[in-house]
Short mmCIF file of C-alpha atoms in Angstrom, two decimals:
data_model
loop_
_atom_site.label_atom_id
_atom_site.label_comp_id
_atom_site.label_asym_id
_atom_site.label_seq_id
_atom_site.Cartn_x
_atom_site.Cartn_y
_atom_site.Cartn_z
CA MET A 23 70.28 -63.29 -44.49
CA LYS A 24 70.62 -64.52 -47.77
CA LYS A 25 73.65 -66.47 -46.76
CA TYR A 26 71.54 -68.48 -44.69
CA THR A 27 69.00 -68.96 -47.54
CA PHE A 28 71.64 -70.43 -49.49
CA ILE A 29 73.26 -72.78 -46.60
CA LEU A 30 69.33 -73.90 -46.26
CA LEU A 31 69.08 -74.47 -49.55
CA ILE A 32 72.27 -76.82 -50.03
CA LEU A 33 70.95 -78.70 -46.81
CA PHE A 34 67.32 -79.24 -48.56
CA LEU A 35 69.12 -80.45 -51.47
CA LEU A 36 71.33 -82.60 -49.84
CA VAL A 37 68.33 -84.26 -47.68
CA GLY A 38 66.65 -84.82 -51.20
CA CYS A 39 69.54 -86.38 -52.73
CA SER A 40 70.06 -88.94 -49.82
CA ASN A 41 66.42 -89.90 -50.08
CA LYS A 42 67.19 -93.17 -51.49
CA LEU A 43 64.57 -95.44 -53.13
CA GLU A 44 63.28 -98.23 -50.75
CA LYS A 45 62.98 -101.79 -51.69
CA TYR A 46 59.85 -103.72 -51.45
CA SER A 47 58.41 -107.49 -53.09
CA THR A 48 55.32 -109.33 -53.90
CA SER A 49 54.69 -112.11 -54.72
CA PHE A 50 51.58 -114.82 -55.74
CA LEU A 51 51.38 -117.72 -58.28
CA SER A 52 49.93 -117.07 -61.83
CA PHE A 53 50.57 -118.26 -65.45
CA ASP A 54 51.29 -122.07 -63.64
CA THR A 55 54.80 -120.49 -61.99
CA TYR A 56 55.67 -118.26 -59.10
CA ILE A 57 56.00 -114.87 -59.96
CA GLU A 58 57.72 -112.00 -57.54
CA LEU A 59 58.39 -108.35 -58.19
CA ASN A 60 60.63 -106.69 -56.26
CA ALA A 61 61.01 -102.59 -56.71
CA TYR A 62 62.72 -99.73 -55.86
CA THR A 63 60.18 -96.95 -54.84
CA SER A 64 59.91 -93.72 -53.05
CA ASP A 65 57.25 -95.40 -50.60
CA LYS A 66 54.97 -98.13 -49.91
CA ASP A 67 51.66 -96.89 -51.67
CA GLU A 68 53.72 -96.27 -55.18
CA PHE A 69 54.65 -100.11 -55.02
CA TYR A 70 51.40 -101.23 -53.79
CA ASP A 71 50.10 -99.59 -57.01
CA TYR A 72 52.64 -101.49 -59.23
CA ALA A 73 52.30 -104.58 -57.31
CA LYS A 74 48.57 -104.58 -57.79
CA TYR A 75 48.74 -103.65 -61.65
CA THR A 76 51.34 -106.83 -62.04
CA GLU A 77 49.35 -109.16 -60.49
CA GLN A 78 46.35 -108.35 -62.34
CA GLN A 79 47.93 -107.85 -65.65
CA PHE A 80 49.97 -111.62 -65.11
CA LYS A 81 45.70 -112.86 -64.72
CA LYS A 82 44.65 -111.14 -67.68
CA TYR A 83 47.54 -112.55 -70.04
CA HIS A 84 47.49 -115.85 -68.57
CA GLU A 85 43.46 -116.00 -69.50
CA LEU A 86 44.72 -115.36 -72.82
CA PHE A 87 47.51 -117.51 -73.26
CA ASP A 88 45.86 -120.16 -71.90
CA ALA A 89 45.40 -123.40 -73.94
CA TYR A 90 43.05 -125.56 -71.45
CA ASN A 91 40.49 -123.09 -69.73
CA ASN A 92 37.77 -120.99 -71.12
CA TYR A 93 37.13 -117.60 -69.56
CA GLN A 94 34.10 -115.43 -70.35
CA GLY A 95 34.72 -113.10 -73.26
CA VAL A 96 38.13 -114.07 -73.75
CA ASN A 97 39.19 -115.96 -77.07
CA ASN A 98 42.12 -117.20 -76.00
CA VAL A 99 44.46 -120.28 -77.41
CA LYS A 100 41.59 -122.85 -76.37
CA VAL A 101 39.28 -121.21 -78.58
CA ILE A 102 41.41 -121.87 -81.59
CA ASN A 103 41.72 -124.96 -80.66
CA ASP A 104 38.43 -125.49 -79.85
CA ASN A 105 37.85 -124.61 -83.12
CA ALA A 106 40.37 -126.22 -85.32
CA GLY A 107 39.40 -127.20 -88.68
CA LYS A 108 36.14 -125.38 -88.42
CA LYS A 109 36.83 -121.70 -88.27
CA ALA A 110 39.38 -118.93 -87.79
CA ILE A 111 39.03 -116.87 -84.56
CA LYS A 112 39.54 -113.31 -84.33
CA VAL A 113 42.24 -112.47 -81.40
CA ASP A 114 43.32 -110.08 -79.40
CA GLU A 115 46.62 -108.32 -80.96
CA HIS A 116 48.79 -109.82 -78.37
CA LEU A 117 47.91 -113.28 -78.83
CA TYR A 118 47.84 -112.15 -82.62
CA GLU A 119 51.72 -111.50 -82.21
CA VAL A 120 52.59 -114.07 -80.17
CA ILE A 121 51.36 -116.68 -82.53
CA LYS A 122 52.99 -114.37 -85.78
CA GLN A 123 56.53 -114.59 -83.77
CA ALA A 124 56.55 -117.91 -82.77
CA LYS A 125 55.90 -118.75 -86.66
CA GLU A 126 58.24 -116.63 -87.76
CA LEU A 127 60.91 -117.39 -85.51
CA TYR A 128 60.25 -121.28 -86.23
CA GLN A 129 60.50 -120.63 -89.71
CA ASP A 130 63.89 -119.06 -89.98
CA SER A 131 65.44 -120.99 -87.10
CA GLU A 132 66.34 -124.54 -86.45
CA GLN A 133 63.10 -125.61 -86.00
CA LYS A 134 63.04 -127.32 -82.76
CA ASN A 135 60.23 -124.71 -80.88
CA ASN A 136 56.91 -125.45 -82.20
CA ILE A 137 53.61 -124.28 -80.43
CA THR A 138 51.88 -127.06 -82.30
CA LEU A 139 53.70 -129.79 -80.85
CA THR A 140 50.71 -129.89 -77.95
CA PRO A 141 49.64 -133.31 -78.69
CA ILE A 142 52.73 -134.95 -77.71
CA VAL A 143 53.46 -132.27 -74.87
CA LEU A 144 50.54 -133.15 -73.20
CA GLU A 145 50.96 -137.07 -73.03
CA TYR A 146 54.30 -136.03 -71.50
CA LYS A 147 52.40 -133.19 -69.17
CA ALA A 148 49.60 -136.37 -68.26
CA VAL A 149 52.75 -138.71 -67.21
CA GLN A 150 54.44 -135.56 -65.08
CA GLU A 151 51.27 -135.12 -63.42
CA ARG A 152 50.58 -139.10 -62.49
CA TYR A 153 54.45 -139.06 -61.34
CA ASP A 154 53.28 -135.65 -59.00
CA ALA A 155 50.73 -137.64 -57.69
CA ASN A 156 52.60 -140.57 -56.41
CA GLU A 157 51.54 -142.76 -59.14
CA LYS A 158 54.30 -145.03 -60.88
CA VAL A 159 54.74 -143.81 -64.20
CA SER A 160 56.34 -145.12 -67.78
CA ASN A 161 57.43 -143.06 -71.15
CA PRO A 162 54.15 -142.88 -73.50
CA ASP A 163 54.13 -145.51 -76.05
CA LEU A 164 56.43 -144.12 -79.05
CA GLU A 165 53.99 -145.35 -81.94
CA MET A 166 51.30 -143.54 -80.25
CA LEU A 167 53.01 -140.67 -80.09
CA LYS A 168 53.90 -140.95 -84.06
CA GLU A 169 50.15 -141.27 -84.85
CA LYS A 170 49.79 -138.03 -82.76
CA ALA A 171 52.67 -136.11 -84.61
CA LYS A 172 50.88 -136.30 -88.05
CA CYS A 173 48.94 -133.36 -86.47
CA VAL A 174 52.11 -131.54 -85.54
CA ASN A 175 53.11 -128.70 -88.60
CA MET A 176 53.26 -125.34 -88.20
CA ASP A 177 51.88 -124.60 -91.37
CA ASN A 178 48.94 -125.61 -89.80
CA ILE A 179 48.85 -122.64 -88.77
CA ILE A 180 47.00 -119.64 -90.89
CA LEU A 181 47.52 -116.10 -89.85
CA ASN A 182 45.25 -113.56 -91.42
CA GLU A 183 47.16 -110.01 -90.68
CA GLN A 184 43.86 -108.07 -91.74
CA GLU A 185 41.51 -109.82 -89.81
CA GLN A 186 43.79 -110.40 -86.62
CA SER A 187 42.51 -113.73 -86.64
CA ILE A 188 43.68 -117.31 -86.34
CA PHE A 189 42.92 -120.62 -88.11
CA LEU A 190 44.24 -124.14 -87.34
CA LYS A 191 43.43 -125.86 -90.49
CA LYS A 192 43.49 -129.60 -89.85
CA SER A 193 40.76 -130.38 -86.75
CA CYS A 194 43.18 -132.17 -84.73
CA SER A 195 45.86 -129.51 -84.62
CA GLN A 196 46.70 -127.79 -80.68
CA LEU A 197 48.42 -124.60 -80.06
CA ASP A 198 50.52 -124.14 -76.90
CA VAL A 199 52.08 -121.03 -76.52
CA GLY A 200 53.81 -121.76 -73.44
CA SER A 201 57.38 -121.60 -74.69
CA VAL A 202 56.78 -118.17 -75.73
CA ALA A 203 54.39 -116.14 -74.06
CA LYS A 204 55.73 -115.73 -70.74
CA GLY A 205 58.54 -114.30 -71.70
CA TYR A 206 56.78 -112.07 -74.14
CA THR A 207 54.41 -110.97 -71.05
CA THR A 208 56.57 -110.53 -68.69
CA ASP A 209 58.40 -108.08 -70.63
CA LEU A 210 55.55 -106.26 -71.50
CA ILE A 211 54.40 -105.80 -68.18
CA ALA A 212 57.86 -104.64 -67.47
CA ASN A 213 57.09 -102.01 -70.35
CA GLU A 214 54.07 -100.98 -69.14
CA LEU A 215 55.50 -100.88 -65.26
CA LYS A 216 58.00 -98.28 -66.75
CA ASP A 217 55.21 -96.22 -68.27
CA LYS A 218 53.46 -95.90 -64.81
CA GLY A 219 56.56 -94.42 -63.54
CA LEU A 220 58.93 -97.51 -62.00
CA THR A 221 62.44 -96.59 -62.82
CA SER A 222 64.49 -100.01 -61.04
CA GLY A 223 63.04 -103.53 -60.14
CA ILE A 224 63.21 -106.93 -60.95
CA ILE A 225 60.23 -109.38 -62.28
CA ASN A 226 60.89 -112.92 -61.74
CA ALA A 227 58.39 -115.06 -63.39
CA GLY A 228 59.41 -118.71 -62.95
CA GLY A 229 63.00 -118.28 -64.64
CA ASN A 230 61.65 -115.25 -66.89
CA VAL A 231 63.45 -112.07 -65.64
CA VAL A 232 63.39 -108.63 -66.82
CA VAL A 233 65.45 -106.34 -65.12
CA ILE A 234 64.45 -102.59 -65.18
CA GLY A 235 66.84 -99.92 -64.50
CA LYS A 236 69.39 -99.80 -62.32
CA LYS A 237 69.82 -100.56 -58.32
CA ASN A 238 70.52 -97.21 -57.20
CA ASN A 239 72.83 -96.63 -59.93
CA SER A 240 74.57 -100.13 -59.65
CA ASP A 241 73.79 -103.05 -61.95
CA PHE A 242 71.35 -105.80 -60.26
CA THR A 243 72.86 -109.15 -59.87
CA ILE A 244 70.93 -112.17 -61.37
CA GLY A 245 71.97 -115.68 -59.92
CA ILE A 246 71.61 -118.58 -62.43
CA ALA A 247 70.91 -121.91 -60.39
CA ASN A 248 72.99 -125.08 -60.37
CA PRO A 249 71.12 -127.38 -62.33
CA ASP A 250 72.34 -130.50 -59.87
CA ASN A 251 71.68 -128.10 -56.86
CA PRO A 252 68.75 -125.78 -57.96
CA ASN A 253 69.00 -124.19 -54.19
CA GLU A 254 72.73 -122.46 -54.92
CA ALA A 255 73.74 -120.14 -57.79
CA LYS A 256 76.17 -121.17 -60.17
CA ILE A 257 76.63 -118.18 -62.13
CA ASN A 258 76.27 -114.43 -61.46
CA ILE A 259 75.18 -111.94 -63.94
CA LYS A 260 75.56 -108.19 -63.52
CA THR A 261 73.24 -106.58 -65.71
CA SER A 262 70.47 -103.91 -66.04
CA ASP A 263 67.38 -102.91 -68.46
CA ILE A 264 67.26 -106.79 -70.04
CA ASN A 265 65.34 -109.73 -70.52
CA ILE A 266 66.98 -113.05 -68.96
CA VAL A 267 64.98 -116.82 -69.60
CA THR A 268 66.07 -119.76 -67.97
CA SER A 269 65.23 -123.28 -69.11
CA GLY A 270 66.07 -126.03 -67.01
CA ASP A 271 65.83 -129.64 -66.71
CA TYR A 272 65.46 -129.15 -62.87
CA GLN A 273 62.02 -128.12 -62.30
CA ARG A 274 58.95 -129.69 -64.22
CA TYR A 275 60.21 -133.60 -65.31
CA TYR A 276 59.23 -137.27 -63.94
CA ILE A 277 61.95 -140.13 -63.46
CA VAL A 278 61.71 -143.50 -65.30
CA ASP A 279 64.37 -145.77 -64.93
CA GLY A 280 66.73 -143.39 -63.21
CA ILE A 281 66.51 -140.90 -66.07
CA LYS A 282 65.50 -137.51 -65.47
CA MET A 283 62.63 -136.94 -67.91
CA ASN A 284 62.16 -132.95 -68.77
CA HIS A 285 59.40 -131.22 -69.81
CA ILE A 286 61.25 -129.82 -73.31
CA ILE A 287 60.08 -132.20 -76.01
CA ASP A 288 62.21 -132.43 -79.02
CA PRO A 289 59.96 -132.64 -82.30
CA ASP A 290 62.23 -134.58 -83.92
CA THR A 291 62.68 -137.55 -81.99
CA LEU A 292 59.06 -136.84 -80.10
CA LYS A 293 61.22 -137.40 -76.62
CA PRO A 294 62.69 -135.25 -74.31
CA ALA A 295 65.73 -133.23 -74.72
CA LEU A 296 68.77 -134.32 -72.78
CA ILE A 297 71.45 -132.61 -74.57
CA ASN A 298 71.57 -129.51 -72.04
CA LYS A 299 70.84 -128.76 -68.38
CA SER A 300 69.91 -125.44 -68.28
CA VAL A 301 69.79 -122.62 -70.98
CA THR A 302 70.11 -118.88 -70.53
CA ILE A 303 69.30 -116.44 -72.99
CA ILE A 304 69.61 -112.94 -72.67
CA ASN A 305 68.27 -110.10 -74.90
CA ASN A 306 66.29 -107.11 -74.95
CA ASP A 307 63.01 -108.68 -76.24
CA GLY A 308 61.47 -111.35 -73.89
CA LEU A 309 59.75 -113.19 -76.15
CA ILE A 310 63.41 -113.87 -78.41
CA ALA A 311 64.55 -114.71 -74.83
CA ASP A 312 62.25 -117.17 -73.78
CA TYR A 313 61.61 -118.40 -77.73
CA PHE A 314 65.20 -119.61 -77.66
CA SER A 315 65.74 -120.76 -74.53
CA THR A 316 63.58 -123.62 -75.60
CA GLU A 317 64.87 -123.68 -78.67
CA CYS A 318 68.34 -123.71 -77.68
CA PHE A 319 67.91 -126.17 -74.78
CA MET A 320 67.33 -128.78 -77.71
CA LEU A 321 70.45 -127.71 -79.58
CA ASP A 322 74.29 -128.43 -79.65
CA LEU A 323 76.63 -125.16 -78.76
CA GLU A 324 77.31 -125.07 -82.71
CA LYS A 325 73.98 -124.16 -83.71
CA ILE A 326 73.39 -122.04 -80.55
CA ASP A 327 76.23 -119.81 -81.33
CA LYS A 328 75.18 -119.31 -84.76
CA LEU A 329 71.53 -118.47 -83.77
CA ALA A 330 72.92 -116.19 -81.49
CA GLN A 331 75.02 -114.47 -84.17
CA LYS A 332 71.89 -114.00 -86.51
CA TYR A 333 69.45 -112.78 -83.80
CA ASP A 334 71.72 -111.03 -81.15
CA PHE A 335 71.34 -112.82 -78.48
CA GLU A 336 73.72 -113.76 -75.67
CA TYR A 337 73.79 -117.14 -73.68
CA ILE A 338 75.24 -119.30 -70.90
CA VAL A 339 75.25 -122.89 -71.62
CA ILE A 340 75.34 -125.90 -69.27
CA ASP A 341 75.61 -128.98 -71.15
CA LYS A 342 74.67 -132.81 -69.89
CA ASN A 343 78.43 -133.04 -68.63
CA ASP A 344 78.16 -130.18 -66.49
CA LYS A 345 80.37 -128.19 -69.16
CA ILE A 346 79.82 -124.27 -69.10
CA THR A 347 79.81 -122.16 -72.42
CA ILE A 348 79.09 -118.52 -71.68
CA SER A 349 78.90 -116.02 -75.10
CA GLU A 350 81.54 -113.18 -75.76
CA GLY A 351 79.56 -110.76 -74.68
CA LEU A 352 78.66 -111.36 -71.23
CA LYS A 353 82.26 -113.13 -69.95
CA ASP A 354 83.26 -109.45 -68.46
CA VAL A 355 79.87 -109.44 -66.41
CA THR A 356 79.71 -112.95 -65.19
CA GLU A 357 81.14 -114.81 -62.47
CA VAL A 358 81.18 -118.65 -62.45
CA LYS A 359 81.26 -120.02 -58.73
CA MET B 3 75.22 -59.48 -55.18
CA SER B 4 75.31 -59.47 -51.60
CA LEU B 5 75.88 -63.35 -51.24
CA LYS B 6 79.33 -63.69 -50.18
CA LEU B 7 80.23 -66.77 -47.86
CA ASN B 8 83.50 -66.95 -45.66
CA LYS B 9 85.47 -69.96 -45.02
CA TYR B 10 83.84 -70.50 -41.79
CA ASP B 11 80.35 -70.32 -43.54
CA ILE B 12 81.49 -73.13 -45.88
CA ILE B 13 82.84 -75.25 -42.91
CA ILE B 14 79.89 -74.90 -41.26
CA THR B 15 77.61 -75.40 -44.23
CA ILE B 16 79.50 -78.90 -44.32
CA VAL B 17 79.78 -79.86 -41.28
CA VAL B 18 75.68 -79.39 -40.71
CA ALA B 19 75.31 -81.03 -43.85
CA LEU B 20 77.62 -84.13 -42.96
CA ILE B 21 75.91 -84.41 -39.43
CA ALA B 22 72.51 -84.58 -41.50
CA CYS B 23 73.54 -86.99 -43.69
CA LEU B 24 74.92 -89.57 -41.19
CA LEU B 25 71.50 -88.75 -39.04
CA LEU B 26 69.58 -90.08 -42.12
CA PHE B 27 71.95 -93.05 -42.43
CA ASN B 28 71.43 -93.88 -38.63
CA VAL B 29 67.66 -93.65 -38.65
CA LEU B 30 67.61 -95.79 -42.02
CA ARG B 31 69.71 -98.13 -40.73
CA SER B 32 68.12 -98.57 -37.04
CA ASP B 33 64.76 -99.31 -38.65
CA ASN B 34 66.14 -101.82 -40.90
CA GLN B 35 68.02 -103.93 -37.77
CA GLU B 36 64.67 -103.73 -36.22
CA SER B 37 62.94 -105.46 -38.94
CA ASP B 38 62.74 -108.88 -38.01
CA LYS B 39 63.15 -111.79 -40.73
CA ILE B 40 59.28 -113.40 -41.68
CA ALA B 41 58.41 -116.50 -43.01
CA ASN B 42 55.22 -116.09 -44.69
CA VAL B 43 53.49 -119.22 -46.05
CA TYR B 44 50.80 -118.71 -48.86
CA PHE B 45 48.29 -121.30 -50.09
CA GLU B 46 46.29 -120.39 -53.37
CA ASN B 47 47.58 -117.09 -53.05
CA GLU B 48 46.30 -116.33 -49.69
CA LEU B 49 48.80 -115.83 -46.67
CA VAL B 50 47.96 -118.49 -44.21
CA HIS B 51 50.61 -118.56 -41.56
CA SER B 52 53.92 -116.64 -40.60
CA PHE B 53 57.19 -117.52 -38.64
CA ASN B 54 59.32 -114.95 -37.00
CA LEU B 55 62.77 -116.61 -37.84
CA SER B 56 64.23 -113.85 -36.27
CA GLU B 57 62.84 -115.44 -32.86
CA LYS B 58 64.55 -118.61 -34.20
CA LYS B 59 62.23 -121.17 -32.41
CA GLU B 60 61.08 -124.34 -32.89
CA GLU B 61 57.46 -124.19 -34.91
CA VAL B 62 55.50 -126.47 -37.21
CA PHE B 63 52.69 -125.41 -39.16
CA GLU B 64 50.34 -128.10 -41.11
CA ILE B 65 47.80 -127.45 -43.93
CA GLU B 66 45.82 -129.64 -45.89
CA ALA B 67 47.10 -128.62 -49.47
CA THR B 68 45.90 -129.38 -53.13
CA ASN B 69 47.35 -133.18 -53.05
CA GLY B 70 47.27 -133.54 -49.26
CA LEU B 71 49.40 -132.93 -45.84
CA VAL B 72 52.06 -130.25 -46.17
CA ILE B 73 54.54 -129.77 -43.06
CA ILE B 74 56.36 -126.86 -42.57
CA GLU B 75 59.08 -126.15 -39.50
CA THR B 76 61.12 -123.72 -38.43
CA LYS B 77 64.64 -124.32 -36.45
CA ASP B 78 67.35 -121.70 -36.23
CA GLY B 79 65.89 -119.01 -38.13
CA LYS B 80 65.60 -121.16 -41.33
CA VAL B 81 62.19 -122.71 -42.57
CA ARG B 82 61.71 -125.91 -44.40
CA VAL B 83 58.84 -128.20 -45.71
CA LYS B 84 59.43 -130.92 -43.38
CA SER B 85 57.22 -133.51 -45.69
CA GLU B 86 54.46 -133.24 -48.51
CA THR B 87 52.22 -135.28 -50.35
CA SER B 88 54.29 -135.26 -53.73
CA GLN B 89 56.31 -137.71 -55.96
CA LYS B 90 59.08 -135.29 -56.72
CA ASN B 91 59.23 -133.92 -52.86
CA ILE B 92 60.83 -130.54 -54.70
CA CYS B 93 60.14 -128.55 -51.31
CA SER B 94 61.36 -130.80 -48.80
CA ILE B 95 64.24 -131.76 -51.30
CA GLN B 96 64.78 -127.70 -51.15
CA SER B 97 65.61 -128.32 -47.33
CA TRP B 98 66.16 -125.14 -45.13
CA SER B 99 65.92 -121.82 -46.55
CA ASP B 100 66.44 -118.42 -44.69
CA SER B 101 66.96 -116.19 -48.00
CA SER B 102 64.57 -113.84 -49.20
CA VAL B 103 65.88 -114.53 -53.41
CA ASN B 104 65.20 -118.31 -52.64
CA PRO B 105 61.91 -118.81 -51.83
CA ILE B 106 59.99 -122.37 -51.31
CA VAL B 107 57.74 -123.19 -54.04
CA CYS B 108 55.44 -126.13 -53.83
CA LEU B 109 53.82 -125.72 -57.34
CA PRO B 110 51.81 -129.00 -57.26
CA ASN B 111 50.58 -128.01 -53.87
CA ASN B 112 49.49 -124.50 -54.52
CA LEU B 113 51.84 -123.28 -52.10
CA TYR B 114 54.95 -121.01 -51.53
CA ILE B 115 56.93 -119.73 -48.60
CA LYS B 116 58.26 -116.34 -49.00
CA ILE B 117 61.06 -114.83 -46.59
CA GLU B 118 60.64 -111.17 -46.02
CA SER B 119 63.81 -109.70 -44.91
CA VAL B 120 65.66 -106.18 -44.99
CA GLU B 121 68.88 -108.27 -45.40
CA ASP B 122 71.24 -107.54 -48.22
CA GLU B 123 71.92 -111.01 -50.27
CA ASP B 124 74.83 -111.96 -52.66
CA VAL B 125 72.02 -111.89 -55.81
CA ASP B 126 69.05 -109.39 -56.34
CA VAL B 127 67.28 -112.22 -58.01
CA PHE B 128 67.82 -115.65 -58.20
CA ILE B 129 66.70 -117.69 -61.38
CA LYS B 130 65.76 -121.64 -61.09
#
C-alpha cells in the first residue's frame, strides 16, 4: 500500500511542478505615456490585483510629479513652482528624493540633464503642441530663450533635508522632473509589486522598462526600436531583474524646414540635441537609467563612456549617422538585427 | 521500511507521469489555440471597440477623439489607424500591426489599440 502512496506522491509533485505561470497583460495611459504591465502569475485574480495596484500607483505618482496641474491635498512640483521665490514647500519623501538625486547627479556629471530648464522646454513644448494640432510652426526665438534661460540654474533649488522641503529661490524658476521621475516611479512600483509577491513580469512605461525576475526560468527578451523605423526592433537584449530606459528622437518632435526637432533640449545651446538618435541605459536603479538616458542623449561617446564607468551603467547608442555602439558588459547578451 | 519498488513499479510510475504531463501540456495547448487574437481600442482608458482579428474580416470603426476623427480598420488579421486628426500622423504612419508587443498609441488623441494574443512573439517587450 505504501508503495502506491509513494507513486501518487510523485505524481502530485509532477503535476505541481508542471503548473507553469500564465502570462497576463494590462495597459493604460498615465504619466503622459502608454504603460503596460505583462506579468506571469498563477491565476487571473492574482494578476488583477497587481494590475489594479499598478494603475493606481502610477496615477498617484503622476499627481506627485506633475508640474502643470494641481490636485487636492498633493504638494506636487506645480505647488513648488507656484511658490518659487516665496516659500519652501514640505513634500512627500519620494518627490524630495527625486529632486535631491537629480541635483546631485547634475553636479557630478556633464550637467546636461537640468530639471530647471522648464521655461525653455515649455517654449518648445508649445511649438510641438501646435504642430500636433495641425498648425504651421517655427522654432522659438533664440533671444527670447536666452532671456528665459536667466531663470535656469540648478543652484536655485534649495533642499532642506530636516524639513524635507524644497524652495526655488528665484521667482521665475520652474522645475520639471519628467526626465527622472518616470524611471524612479517605474522602478519603485516594480519593487512594490515584488513585495506583494510578483516574481516574473515587465513594466513598460513609455520607454522606461523594468524587468522583474525571469520568464519561466529563462531571460526576457527586450527589443529596442530602430529610430528610422520605430515599428521594428533594431537590437534585442536578453536579461532579467534590471531597469532599461531609452531616449529617442522619434516619438516627441516637430519638423521645421525638414529638420526633426526632438524634445530633448541642450541647456548649453537652448536647442534640441541632434547628436544621437537613440540612447539606451541599463542599470539596477531606475532613476539612474532614466537620468542618464536623457543626459547621454546630448553627449558624444567618449563622455558617455566616462559616465558609464563612473556610475556603473551599460549603454547602447545609435548616433545621428546610425552608428551603433554597445558597451562591453552587454556584448554577450545583445543581438543587432 | 516496507517500501520497496521493483523495476515494474518504477516503469509504471514513469509511464503514468509522462502521460499526465502530456495530457496537461495538450490541454494548455488546445486552450491557447482556441484563443482568438483581439484588437481592443481604448479612448481615455475606456474600452470603446474590439475587433476579432482571427476572423480576418474587413471592418471599420470611427471615433471622435481628442483632436478629431480617428478611423481604424482591420484587414487580413491586422489592424491600423487609417486616418487621424494629427499633424505627425504617428498612428497612421505606424501602419498595420498584428503583434501584441506593438500597440498603436496615439497620445495626442488619448487613444491606443492593444492586441491581445497568446501567440509567442520574438521579444517580450518592445521599447520605442
